[in-house]
mmCIF file with all atom_site columns, C-alpha atoms in Angstrom:
data_model
loop_
_atom_site.group_PDB
_atom_site.id
_atom_site.type_symbol
_atom_site.label_atom_id
_atom_site.label_alt_id
_atom_site.label_comp_id
_atom_site.label_asym_id
_atom_site.label_entity_id
_atom_site.label_seq_id
_atom_site.pdbx_PDB_ins_code
_atom_site.Cartn_x
_atom_site.Cartn_y
_atom_site.Cartn_z
_atom_site.occupancy
_atom_site.B_iso_or_equiv
_atom_site.pdbx_formal_charge
_atom_site.auth_seq_id
_atom_site.auth_comp_id
_atom_site.auth_asym_id
_atom_site.auth_atom_id
_atom_site.pdbx_PDB_model_num
ATOM 1   C CA . UNK A 1 1   ? 0.000  0.000   0.000   1.00 0.00 ? 22  UNK A CA 1
ATOM 2   C CA . UNK A 1 2   ? 1.497  3.293   -1.135  1.00 0.00 ? 23  UNK A CA 1
ATOM 3   C CA . UNK A 1 3   ? 1.179  5.941   1.588   1.00 0.00 ? 24  UNK A CA 1
ATOM 4   C CA . UNK A 1 4   ? 2.751  8.774   -0.390  1.00 0.00 ? 25  UNK A CA 1
ATOM 5   C CA . UNK A 1 5   ? 0.769  11.873  -1.322  1.00 0.00 ? 26  UNK A CA 1
ATOM 6   C CA . UNK A 1 6   ? 0.436  13.666  -4.632  1.00 0.00 ? 27  UNK A CA 1
ATOM 7   C CA . UNK A 1 7   ? -0.151 17.316  -5.483  1.00 0.00 ? 28  UNK A CA 1
ATOM 8   C CA . UNK A 1 8   ? -0.739 19.433  -8.550  1.00 0.00 ? 29  UNK A CA 1
ATOM 9   C CA . UNK A 1 9   ? 2.393  21.072  -10.020 1.00 0.00 ? 30  UNK A CA 1
ATOM 10  C CA . UNK A 1 10  ? 0.360  23.642  -12.023 1.00 0.00 ? 31  UNK A CA 1
ATOM 11  C CA . UNK A 1 11  ? 0.916  27.073  -10.415 1.00 0.00 ? 32  UNK A CA 1
ATOM 12  C CA . UNK A 1 12  ? -2.370 28.425  -11.813 1.00 0.00 ? 33  UNK A CA 1
ATOM 13  C CA . UNK A 1 13  ? -4.532 25.615  -10.393 1.00 0.00 ? 34  UNK A CA 1
ATOM 14  C CA . UNK A 1 14  ? -6.765 26.184  -7.329  1.00 0.00 ? 35  UNK A CA 1
ATOM 15  C CA . UNK A 1 15  ? -5.340 23.111  -5.586  1.00 0.00 ? 36  UNK A CA 1
ATOM 16  C CA . UNK A 1 16  ? -1.651 24.055  -6.116  1.00 0.00 ? 37  UNK A CA 1
ATOM 17  C CA . UNK A 1 17  ? 0.087  24.100  -2.689  1.00 0.00 ? 38  UNK A CA 1
ATOM 18  C CA . UNK A 1 18  ? -3.323 23.794  -0.982  1.00 0.00 ? 39  UNK A CA 1
ATOM 19  C CA . UNK A 1 19  ? -4.424 20.188  -1.333  1.00 0.00 ? 40  UNK A CA 1
ATOM 20  C CA . UNK A 1 20  ? -2.772 16.769  -1.383  1.00 0.00 ? 41  UNK A CA 1
ATOM 21  C CA . UNK A 1 21  ? -4.299 13.741  -3.035  1.00 0.00 ? 42  UNK A CA 1
ATOM 22  C CA . UNK A 1 22  ? -4.085 9.998   -2.451  1.00 0.00 ? 43  UNK A CA 1
ATOM 23  C CA . UNK A 1 23  ? -1.388 8.167   -4.412  1.00 0.00 ? 44  UNK A CA 1
ATOM 24  C CA . UNK A 1 24  ? -4.077 6.377   -6.452  1.00 0.00 ? 45  UNK A CA 1
ATOM 25  C CA . UNK A 1 25  ? -5.216 9.652   -8.051  1.00 0.00 ? 46  UNK A CA 1
ATOM 26  C CA . UNK A 1 26  ? -3.123 10.383  -11.158 1.00 0.00 ? 47  UNK A CA 1
ATOM 27  C CA . UNK A 1 27  ? -4.567 13.623  -12.526 1.00 0.00 ? 48  UNK A CA 1
ATOM 28  C CA . UNK A 1 28  ? -5.713 16.837  -10.856 1.00 0.00 ? 49  UNK A CA 1
ATOM 29  C CA . UNK A 1 29  ? -9.524 17.021  -10.652 1.00 0.00 ? 50  UNK A CA 1
ATOM 30  C CA . UNK A 1 30  ? -9.426 20.818  -11.190 1.00 0.00 ? 51  UNK A CA 1
ATOM 31  C CA . UNK A 1 31  ? -7.045 21.342  -14.115 1.00 0.00 ? 52  UNK A CA 1
ATOM 32  C CA . UNK A 1 32  ? -6.292 17.833  -15.403 1.00 0.00 ? 53  UNK A CA 1
ATOM 33  C CA . UNK A 1 33  ? -2.518 18.158  -14.908 1.00 0.00 ? 54  UNK A CA 1
ATOM 34  C CA . UNK A 1 34  ? -0.582 14.991  -14.026 1.00 0.00 ? 55  UNK A CA 1
ATOM 35  C CA . UNK A 1 35  ? 0.034  14.917  -10.258 1.00 0.00 ? 56  UNK A CA 1
ATOM 36  C CA . UNK A 1 36  ? 3.505  14.548  -8.755  1.00 0.00 ? 57  UNK A CA 1
ATOM 37  C CA . UNK A 1 37  ? 4.593  12.930  -5.486  1.00 0.00 ? 58  UNK A CA 1
ATOM 38  C CA . UNK A 1 38  ? 5.179  15.449  -2.697  1.00 0.00 ? 59  UNK A CA 1
ATOM 39  C CA . UNK A 1 39  ? 6.221  15.348  0.941   1.00 0.00 ? 60  UNK A CA 1
ATOM 40  C CA . UNK A 1 40  ? 3.554  13.938  3.250   1.00 0.00 ? 61  UNK A CA 1
ATOM 41  C CA . UNK A 1 41  ? 4.224  16.465  6.061   1.00 0.00 ? 62  UNK A CA 1
ATOM 42  C CA . UNK A 1 42  ? 1.577  19.091  6.696   1.00 0.00 ? 63  UNK A CA 1
ATOM 43  C CA . UNK A 1 43  ? 2.379  22.319  4.854   1.00 0.00 ? 64  UNK A CA 1
ATOM 44  C CA . UNK A 1 44  ? 5.337  20.887  2.918   1.00 0.00 ? 65  UNK A CA 1
ATOM 45  C CA . UNK A 1 45  ? 4.911  20.470  -0.831  1.00 0.00 ? 66  UNK A CA 1
ATOM 46  C CA . UNK A 1 46  ? 8.491  19.566  -1.831  1.00 0.00 ? 67  UNK A CA 1
ATOM 47  C CA . UNK A 1 47  ? 8.567  17.076  -4.721  1.00 0.00 ? 68  UNK A CA 1
ATOM 48  C CA . UNK A 1 48  ? 9.813  13.547  -4.056  1.00 0.00 ? 69  UNK A CA 1
ATOM 49  C CA . UNK A 1 49  ? 11.730 11.179  -6.281  1.00 0.00 ? 70  UNK A CA 1
ATOM 50  C CA . UNK A 1 50  ? 9.358  8.589   -7.778  1.00 0.00 ? 71  UNK A CA 1
ATOM 51  C CA . UNK A 1 51  ? 12.102 5.938   -7.768  1.00 0.00 ? 72  UNK A CA 1
ATOM 52  C CA . UNK A 1 52  ? 11.923 5.656   -3.966  1.00 0.00 ? 73  UNK A CA 1
ATOM 53  C CA . UNK A 1 53  ? 8.394  4.506   -3.041  1.00 0.00 ? 74  UNK A CA 1
ATOM 54  C CA . UNK A 1 54  ? 9.346  3.799   0.585   1.00 0.00 ? 75  UNK A CA 1
ATOM 55  C CA . UNK A 1 55  ? 9.976  7.489   1.296   1.00 0.00 ? 76  UNK A CA 1
ATOM 56  C CA . UNK A 1 56  ? 6.928  9.626   2.129   1.00 0.00 ? 77  UNK A CA 1
ATOM 57  C CA . UNK A 1 57  ? 8.749  12.625  3.579   1.00 0.00 ? 78  UNK A CA 1
ATOM 58  C CA . UNK A 1 58  ? 11.398 14.926  2.154   1.00 0.00 ? 79  UNK A CA 1
ATOM 59  C CA . UNK A 1 59  ? 14.866 14.914  3.714   1.00 0.00 ? 80  UNK A CA 1
ATOM 60  C CA . UNK A 1 60  ? 14.215 18.005  5.878   1.00 0.00 ? 81  UNK A CA 1
ATOM 61  C CA . UNK A 1 61  ? 10.897 16.783  7.271   1.00 0.00 ? 82  UNK A CA 1
ATOM 62  C CA . UNK A 1 62  ? 12.343 13.315  7.908   1.00 0.00 ? 83  UNK A CA 1
ATOM 63  C CA . UNK A 1 63  ? 15.222 14.768  9.977   1.00 0.00 ? 84  UNK A CA 1
ATOM 64  C CA . UNK A 1 64  ? 12.779 17.004  11.897  1.00 0.00 ? 85  UNK A CA 1
ATOM 65  C CA . UNK A 1 65  ? 10.642 13.965  12.736  1.00 0.00 ? 86  UNK A CA 1
ATOM 66  C CA . UNK A 1 66  ? 13.659 11.937  13.873  1.00 0.00 ? 87  UNK A CA 1
ATOM 67  C CA . UNK A 1 67  ? 14.916 14.826  16.034  1.00 0.00 ? 88  UNK A CA 1
ATOM 68  C CA . UNK A 1 68  ? 11.468 15.170  17.598  1.00 0.00 ? 89  UNK A CA 1
ATOM 69  C CA . UNK A 1 69  ? 11.390 11.436  18.389  1.00 0.00 ? 90  UNK A CA 1
ATOM 70  C CA . UNK A 1 70  ? 14.824 11.607  20.019  1.00 0.00 ? 91  UNK A CA 1
ATOM 71  C CA . UNK A 1 71  ? 13.772 14.624  22.077  1.00 0.00 ? 92  UNK A CA 1
ATOM 72  C CA . UNK A 1 72  ? 10.633 12.827  23.301  1.00 0.00 ? 93  UNK A CA 1
ATOM 73  C CA . UNK A 1 73  ? 12.701 9.801   24.297  1.00 0.00 ? 94  UNK A CA 1
ATOM 74  C CA . UNK A 1 74  ? 15.176 12.010  26.201  1.00 0.00 ? 95  UNK A CA 1
ATOM 75  C CA . UNK A 1 75  ? 12.369 13.810  28.049  1.00 0.00 ? 96  UNK A CA 1
ATOM 76  C CA . UNK A 1 76  ? 10.754 10.470  28.935  1.00 0.00 ? 97  UNK A CA 1
ATOM 77  C CA . UNK A 1 77  ? 14.051 9.153   30.307  1.00 0.00 ? 98  UNK A CA 1
ATOM 78  C CA . UNK A 1 78  ? 14.548 12.262  32.446  1.00 0.00 ? 99  UNK A CA 1
ATOM 79  C CA . UNK A 1 79  ? 10.966 12.024  33.701  1.00 0.00 ? 100 UNK A CA 1
ATOM 80  C CA . UNK A 1 80  ? 11.438 8.372   34.620  1.00 0.00 ? 101 UNK A CA 1
ATOM 81  C CA . UNK A 1 81  ? 14.609 9.191   36.529  1.00 0.00 ? 102 UNK A CA 1
ATOM 82  C CA . UNK A 1 82  ? 12.968 11.955  38.569  1.00 0.00 ? 103 UNK A CA 1
ATOM 83  C CA . UNK A 1 83  ? 9.855  9.858   39.177  1.00 0.00 ? 104 UNK A CA 1
ATOM 84  C CA . UNK A 1 84  ? 11.961 6.992   40.439  1.00 0.00 ? 105 UNK A CA 1
ATOM 85  C CA . UNK A 1 85  ? 13.658 9.302   42.938  1.00 0.00 ? 106 UNK A CA 1
ATOM 86  C CA . UNK A 1 86  ? 10.314 10.553  44.239  1.00 0.00 ? 107 UNK A CA 1
ATOM 87  C CA . UNK A 1 87  ? 8.695  7.107   44.372  1.00 0.00 ? 108 UNK A CA 1
ATOM 88  C CA . UNK A 1 88  ? 11.478 4.691   45.264  1.00 0.00 ? 109 UNK A CA 1
ATOM 89  C CA . UNK A 1 89  ? 13.073 6.663   48.117  1.00 0.00 ? 110 UNK A CA 1
ATOM 90  C CA . UNK A 1 90  ? 9.862  6.873   50.212  1.00 0.00 ? 111 UNK A CA 1
ATOM 91  C CA . UNK A 1 91  ? 9.050  3.257   49.413  1.00 0.00 ? 112 UNK A CA 1
ATOM 92  C CA . UNK A 1 92  ? 12.432 2.147   50.729  1.00 0.00 ? 113 UNK A CA 1
ATOM 93  C CA . UNK A 1 93  ? 11.850 4.084   53.959  1.00 0.00 ? 114 UNK A CA 1
ATOM 94  C CA . UNK A 1 94  ? 8.459  2.424   54.451  1.00 0.00 ? 115 UNK A CA 1
ATOM 95  C CA . UNK A 1 95  ? 9.929  -1.023  53.803  1.00 0.00 ? 116 UNK A CA 1
ATOM 96  C CA . UNK A 1 96  ? 12.749 -0.392  56.273  1.00 0.00 ? 117 UNK A CA 1
ATOM 97  C CA . UNK A 1 97  ? 10.334 0.754   58.980  1.00 0.00 ? 118 UNK A CA 1
ATOM 98  C CA . UNK A 1 98  ? 7.424  -1.629  58.465  1.00 0.00 ? 119 UNK A CA 1
ATOM 99  C CA . UNK A 1 99  ? 9.114  -4.475  56.611  1.00 0.00 ? 120 UNK A CA 1
ATOM 100 C CA . UNK A 1 100 ? 9.679  -6.800  59.580  1.00 0.00 ? 121 UNK A CA 1
ATOM 101 C CA . UNK A 1 101 ? 6.079  -6.367  60.781  1.00 0.00 ? 122 UNK A CA 1
ATOM 102 C CA . UNK A 1 102 ? 4.686  -7.070  57.313  1.00 0.00 ? 123 UNK A CA 1
ATOM 103 C CA . UNK A 1 103 ? 6.952  -10.104 56.892  1.00 0.00 ? 124 UNK A CA 1
ATOM 104 C CA . UNK A 1 104 ? 5.803  -11.469 60.264  1.00 0.00 ? 125 UNK A CA 1
ATOM 105 C CA . UNK A 1 105 ? 2.123  -11.039 59.322  1.00 0.00 ? 126 UNK A CA 1
ATOM 106 C CA . UNK A 1 106 ? 2.642  -12.724 55.954  1.00 0.00 ? 127 UNK A CA 1
ATOM 107 C CA . UNK A 1 107 ? 4.511  -15.620 57.588  1.00 0.00 ? 128 UNK A CA 1
ATOM 108 C CA . UNK A 1 108 ? 1.696  -16.123 60.132  1.00 0.00 ? 129 UNK A CA 1
ATOM 109 C CA . UNK A 1 109 ? -0.914 -16.182 57.351  1.00 0.00 ? 130 UNK A CA 1
ATOM 110 C CA . UNK A 1 110 ? 1.162  -18.630 55.328  1.00 0.00 ? 131 UNK A CA 1
ATOM 111 C CA . UNK A 1 111 ? 1.481  -20.975 58.316  1.00 0.00 ? 132 UNK A CA 1
ATOM 112 C CA . UNK A 1 112 ? -2.281 -20.793 58.942  1.00 0.00 ? 133 UNK A CA 1
ATOM 113 C CA . UNK A 1 113 ? -3.093 -21.544 55.306  1.00 0.00 ? 134 UNK A CA 1
ATOM 114 C CA . UNK A 1 114 ? -0.633 -24.449 55.240  1.00 0.00 ? 135 UNK A CA 1
ATOM 115 C CA . UNK A 1 115 ? -2.122 -25.872 58.457  1.00 0.00 ? 136 UNK A CA 1
ATOM 116 C CA . UNK A 1 116 ? -5.657 -25.695 57.027  1.00 0.00 ? 137 UNK A CA 1
ATOM 117 C CA . UNK A 1 117 ? -4.535 -27.389 53.815  1.00 0.00 ? 138 UNK A CA 1
ATOM 118 C CA . UNK A 1 118 ? -2.942 -30.220 55.816  1.00 0.00 ? 139 UNK A CA 1
ATOM 119 C CA . UNK A 1 119 ? -6.119 -30.652 57.929  1.00 0.00 ? 140 UNK A CA 1
ATOM 120 C CA . UNK A 1 120 ? -8.283 -30.869 54.784  1.00 0.00 ? 141 UNK A CA 1
ATOM 121 C CA . UNK A 1 121 ? -6.079 -33.541 53.252  1.00 0.00 ? 142 UNK A CA 1
ATOM 122 C CA . UNK A 1 122 ? -6.215 -35.691 56.427  1.00 0.00 ? 143 UNK A CA 1
ATOM 123 C CA . UNK A 1 123 ? -9.995 -35.542 56.526  1.00 0.00 ? 144 UNK A CA 1
#
């Protein structure tokens, strides 16, 4: 499936630099001019090479998109680091203070459950 977009190259057409068409459309519905492949990015109408069907964006828009992705990843990493400091540090304090009590309660419950299971099997 070809995801590239086409646009009218005729400067005097109403759709020139205003509308992009699906790759299946070959001729402009307004003027009848043969459509050319253009960059898929919003507002960019730079022509693309028809020999490379895997490219939908021009070189400039592709680098902008990649830079934006890298920036989002960096921000997410920084956010995860700060969140871990705010979440993990208090959790460690709680575990240090209440850990032995919680472990004792869990052990008591486990012993009770095991004892009930043994009683049921004997009956």
